[in-house]
mmCIF file of C-alpha atoms in Angstrom:
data_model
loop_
_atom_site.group_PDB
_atom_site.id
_atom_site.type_symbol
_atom_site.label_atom_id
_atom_site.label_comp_id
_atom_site.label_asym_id
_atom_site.label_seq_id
_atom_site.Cartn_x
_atom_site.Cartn_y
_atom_site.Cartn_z
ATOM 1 C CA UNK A 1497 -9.147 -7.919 -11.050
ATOM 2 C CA UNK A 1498 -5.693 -9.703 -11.265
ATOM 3 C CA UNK A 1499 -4.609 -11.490 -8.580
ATOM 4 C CA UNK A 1500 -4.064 -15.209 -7.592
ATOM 5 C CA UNK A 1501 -7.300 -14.701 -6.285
ATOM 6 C CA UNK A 1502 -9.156 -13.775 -9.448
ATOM 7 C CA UNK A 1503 -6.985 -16.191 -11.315
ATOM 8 C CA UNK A 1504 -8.355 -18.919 -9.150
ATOM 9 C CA UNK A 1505 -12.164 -17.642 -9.648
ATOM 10 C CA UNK A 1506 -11.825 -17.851 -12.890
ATOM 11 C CA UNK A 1507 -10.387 -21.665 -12.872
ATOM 12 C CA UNK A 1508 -13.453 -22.858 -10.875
ATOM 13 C CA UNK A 1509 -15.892 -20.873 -13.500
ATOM 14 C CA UNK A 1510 -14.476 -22.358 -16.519
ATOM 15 C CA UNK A 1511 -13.728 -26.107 -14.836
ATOM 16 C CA UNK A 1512 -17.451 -26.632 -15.232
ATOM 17 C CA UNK A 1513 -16.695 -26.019 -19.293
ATOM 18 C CA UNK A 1514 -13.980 -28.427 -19.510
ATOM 19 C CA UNK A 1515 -15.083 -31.587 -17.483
ATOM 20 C CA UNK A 1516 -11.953 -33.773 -18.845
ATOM 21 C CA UNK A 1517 -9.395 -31.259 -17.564
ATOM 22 C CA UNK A 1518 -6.308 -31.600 -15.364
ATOM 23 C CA UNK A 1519 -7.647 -29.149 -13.289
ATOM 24 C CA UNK A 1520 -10.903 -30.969 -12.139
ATOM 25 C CA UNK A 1521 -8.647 -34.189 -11.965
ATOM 26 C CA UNK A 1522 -6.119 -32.403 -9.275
ATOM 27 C CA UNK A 1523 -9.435 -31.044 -7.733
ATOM 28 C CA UNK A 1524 -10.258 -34.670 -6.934
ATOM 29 C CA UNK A 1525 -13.576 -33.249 -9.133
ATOM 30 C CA UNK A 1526 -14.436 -30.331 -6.990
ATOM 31 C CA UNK A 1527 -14.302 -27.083 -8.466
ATOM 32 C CA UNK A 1528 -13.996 -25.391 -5.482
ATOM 33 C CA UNK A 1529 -10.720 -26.809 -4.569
ATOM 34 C CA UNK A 1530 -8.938 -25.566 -7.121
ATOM 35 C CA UNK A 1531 -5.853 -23.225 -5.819
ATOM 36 C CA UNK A 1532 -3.378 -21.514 -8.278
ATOM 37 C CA UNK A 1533 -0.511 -24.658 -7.820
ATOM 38 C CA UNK A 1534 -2.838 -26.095 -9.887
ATOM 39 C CA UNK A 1535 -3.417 -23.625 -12.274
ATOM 40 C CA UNK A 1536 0.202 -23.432 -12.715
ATOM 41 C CA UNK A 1537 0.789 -27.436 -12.850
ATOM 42 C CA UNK A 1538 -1.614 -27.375 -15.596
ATOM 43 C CA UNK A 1539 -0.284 -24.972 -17.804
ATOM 44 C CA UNK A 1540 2.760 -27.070 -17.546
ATOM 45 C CA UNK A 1541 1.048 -30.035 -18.610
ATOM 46 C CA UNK A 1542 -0.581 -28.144 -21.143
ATOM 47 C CA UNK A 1543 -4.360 -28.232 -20.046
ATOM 48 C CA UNK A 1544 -6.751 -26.189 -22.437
ATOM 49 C CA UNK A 1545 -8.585 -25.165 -19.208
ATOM 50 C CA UNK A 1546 -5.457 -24.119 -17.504
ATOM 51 C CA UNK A 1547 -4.352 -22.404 -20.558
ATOM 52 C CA UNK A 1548 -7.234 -20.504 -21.069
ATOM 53 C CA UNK A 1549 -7.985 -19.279 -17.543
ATOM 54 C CA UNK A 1550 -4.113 -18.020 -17.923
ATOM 55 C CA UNK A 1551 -4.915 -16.521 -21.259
ATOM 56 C CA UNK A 1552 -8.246 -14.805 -19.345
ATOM 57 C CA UNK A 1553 -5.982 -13.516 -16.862
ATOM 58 C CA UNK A 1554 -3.272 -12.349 -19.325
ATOM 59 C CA UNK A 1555 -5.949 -10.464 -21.335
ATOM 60 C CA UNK A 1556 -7.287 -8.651 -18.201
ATOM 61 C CA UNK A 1557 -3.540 -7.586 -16.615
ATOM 62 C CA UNK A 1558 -2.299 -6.947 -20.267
ATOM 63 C CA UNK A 1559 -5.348 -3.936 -20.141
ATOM 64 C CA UNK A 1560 -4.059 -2.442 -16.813
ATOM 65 C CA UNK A 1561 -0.230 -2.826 -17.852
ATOM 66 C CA UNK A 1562 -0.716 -1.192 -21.176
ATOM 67 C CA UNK A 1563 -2.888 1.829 -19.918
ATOM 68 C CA UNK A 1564 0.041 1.771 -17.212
ATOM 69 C CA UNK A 1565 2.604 1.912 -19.431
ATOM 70 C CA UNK A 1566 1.326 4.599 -21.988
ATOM 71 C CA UNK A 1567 0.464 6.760 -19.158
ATOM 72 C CA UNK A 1568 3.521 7.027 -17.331
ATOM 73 C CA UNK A 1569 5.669 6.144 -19.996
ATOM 74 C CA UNK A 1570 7.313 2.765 -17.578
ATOM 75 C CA UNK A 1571 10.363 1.475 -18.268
ATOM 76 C CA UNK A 1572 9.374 -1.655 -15.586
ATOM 77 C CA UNK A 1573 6.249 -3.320 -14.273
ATOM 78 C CA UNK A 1574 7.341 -5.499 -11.493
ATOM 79 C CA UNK A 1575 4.749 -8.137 -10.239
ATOM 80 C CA UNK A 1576 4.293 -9.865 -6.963
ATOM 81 C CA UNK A 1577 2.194 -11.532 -5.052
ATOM 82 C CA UNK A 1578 0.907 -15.055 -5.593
ATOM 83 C CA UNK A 1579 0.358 -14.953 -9.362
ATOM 84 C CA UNK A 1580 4.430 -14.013 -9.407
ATOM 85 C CA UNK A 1581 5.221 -17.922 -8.657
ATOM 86 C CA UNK A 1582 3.659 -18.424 -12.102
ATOM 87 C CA UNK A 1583 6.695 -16.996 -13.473
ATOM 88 C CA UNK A 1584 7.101 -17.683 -17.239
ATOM 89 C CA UNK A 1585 4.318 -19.450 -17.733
ATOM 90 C CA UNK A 1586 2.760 -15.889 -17.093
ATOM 91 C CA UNK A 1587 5.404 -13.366 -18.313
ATOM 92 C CA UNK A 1588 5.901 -14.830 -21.889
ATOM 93 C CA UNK A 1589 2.472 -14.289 -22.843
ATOM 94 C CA UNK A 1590 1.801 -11.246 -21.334
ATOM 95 C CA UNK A 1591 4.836 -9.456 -22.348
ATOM 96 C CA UNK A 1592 3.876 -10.353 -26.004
ATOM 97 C CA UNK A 1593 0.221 -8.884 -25.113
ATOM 98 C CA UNK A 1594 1.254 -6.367 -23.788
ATOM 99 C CA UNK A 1595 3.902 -5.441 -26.699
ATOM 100 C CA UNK A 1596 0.628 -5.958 -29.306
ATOM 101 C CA UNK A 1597 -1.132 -3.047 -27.975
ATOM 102 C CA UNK A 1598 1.423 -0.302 -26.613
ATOM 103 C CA UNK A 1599 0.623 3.110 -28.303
ATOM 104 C CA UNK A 1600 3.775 3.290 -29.317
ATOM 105 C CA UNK A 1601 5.933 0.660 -30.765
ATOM 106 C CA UNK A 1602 8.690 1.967 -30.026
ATOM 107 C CA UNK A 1603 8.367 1.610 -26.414
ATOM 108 C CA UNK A 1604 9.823 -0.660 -24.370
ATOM 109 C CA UNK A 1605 8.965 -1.593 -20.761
ATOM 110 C CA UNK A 1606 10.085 -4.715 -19.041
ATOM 111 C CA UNK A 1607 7.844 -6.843 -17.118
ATOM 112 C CA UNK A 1608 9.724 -8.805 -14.185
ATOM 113 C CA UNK A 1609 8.824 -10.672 -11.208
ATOM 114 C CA UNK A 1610 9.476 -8.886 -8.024
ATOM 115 C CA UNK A 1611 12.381 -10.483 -5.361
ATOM 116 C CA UNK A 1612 9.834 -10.344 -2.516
ATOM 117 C CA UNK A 1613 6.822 -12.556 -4.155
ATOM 118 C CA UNK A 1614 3.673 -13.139 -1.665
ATOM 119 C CA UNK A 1615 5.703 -10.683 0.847
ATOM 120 C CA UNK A 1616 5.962 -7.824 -1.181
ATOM 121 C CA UNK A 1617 2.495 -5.949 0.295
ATOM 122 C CA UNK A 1618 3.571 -7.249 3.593
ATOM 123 C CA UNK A 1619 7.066 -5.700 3.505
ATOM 124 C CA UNK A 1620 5.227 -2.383 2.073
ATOM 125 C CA UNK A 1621 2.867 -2.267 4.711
ATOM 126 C CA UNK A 1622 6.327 -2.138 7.672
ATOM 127 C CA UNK A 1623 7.871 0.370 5.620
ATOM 128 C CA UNK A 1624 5.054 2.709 5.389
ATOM 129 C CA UNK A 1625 4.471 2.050 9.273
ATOM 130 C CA UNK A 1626 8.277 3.045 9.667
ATOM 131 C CA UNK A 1627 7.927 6.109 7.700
ATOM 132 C CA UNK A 1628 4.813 7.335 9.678
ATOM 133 C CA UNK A 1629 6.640 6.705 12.912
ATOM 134 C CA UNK A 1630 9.824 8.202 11.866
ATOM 135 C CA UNK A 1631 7.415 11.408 10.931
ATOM 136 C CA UNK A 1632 5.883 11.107 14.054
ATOM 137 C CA UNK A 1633 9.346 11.473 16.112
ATOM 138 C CA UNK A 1634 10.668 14.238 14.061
#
């Protein structure tokens, strides 16, 4: 799974294996209150723990994207949601993961971050409601 939610599951996993990091330390010690901010403050800072649950989450989207990408041959993957406001600290790794293992290497498919961030499922959700009632009436 790769959302902020999964990204954040992973964070409170791998806290417990890194008991000197800057993520336990923003948690005030608890594991549990570790949110993605955090995450993303850490990777900043340069954290090993942050860092690798980032490099976890990479490795997981870079599996979807690339079976995405050969499939349907994509020119663009845009991302939203919570694990958007990551922005580079996400995108530079995962576009070079995702370049490593494209079938072909001549392909080229540019990942972005979506305009409409948390809102984008939200905003999909109205339009589809609109085009079902606009059926409807016809």
């Amino acid at each position: 799974m790769c959302s902020a939610t999964a990204l954040v599951r992973y964070a409170k996993e791998l806290a417990k294996q890194y008991p000197d990091s800057i993520l336990l330390r923003y948690a005030g010690g608890e594991p549990e209150k570790i949110d993605g901010k955090m995450i993303y403050n850490g990777c900043l800072k340069e954290d090993p723990a942050s860092l690798r649950v980032r490099d976890i989450f990479v490795e997981k989207l870079t599996t979807g994207l690339v079976n995405l990408i050969d499939l349907f041959n994509s020119e663009c993957i845009v991302l939203s949601g919570g694990v958007s406001g990551m922005g580079e600290v996400l995108l530079s790794p995962l576009r070079v993961s995702v370049e490593k293992l494209l079938m072909h290497k001549v392909q080229k498919c540019d990942i972005i971050i979506g305009k409409l961030y948390t809102m984008a499922g939200v905003m999909g959700a109205c339009y589809m409601v609109k085009e079902n009632r606009t059926k409807r009436e016809l």
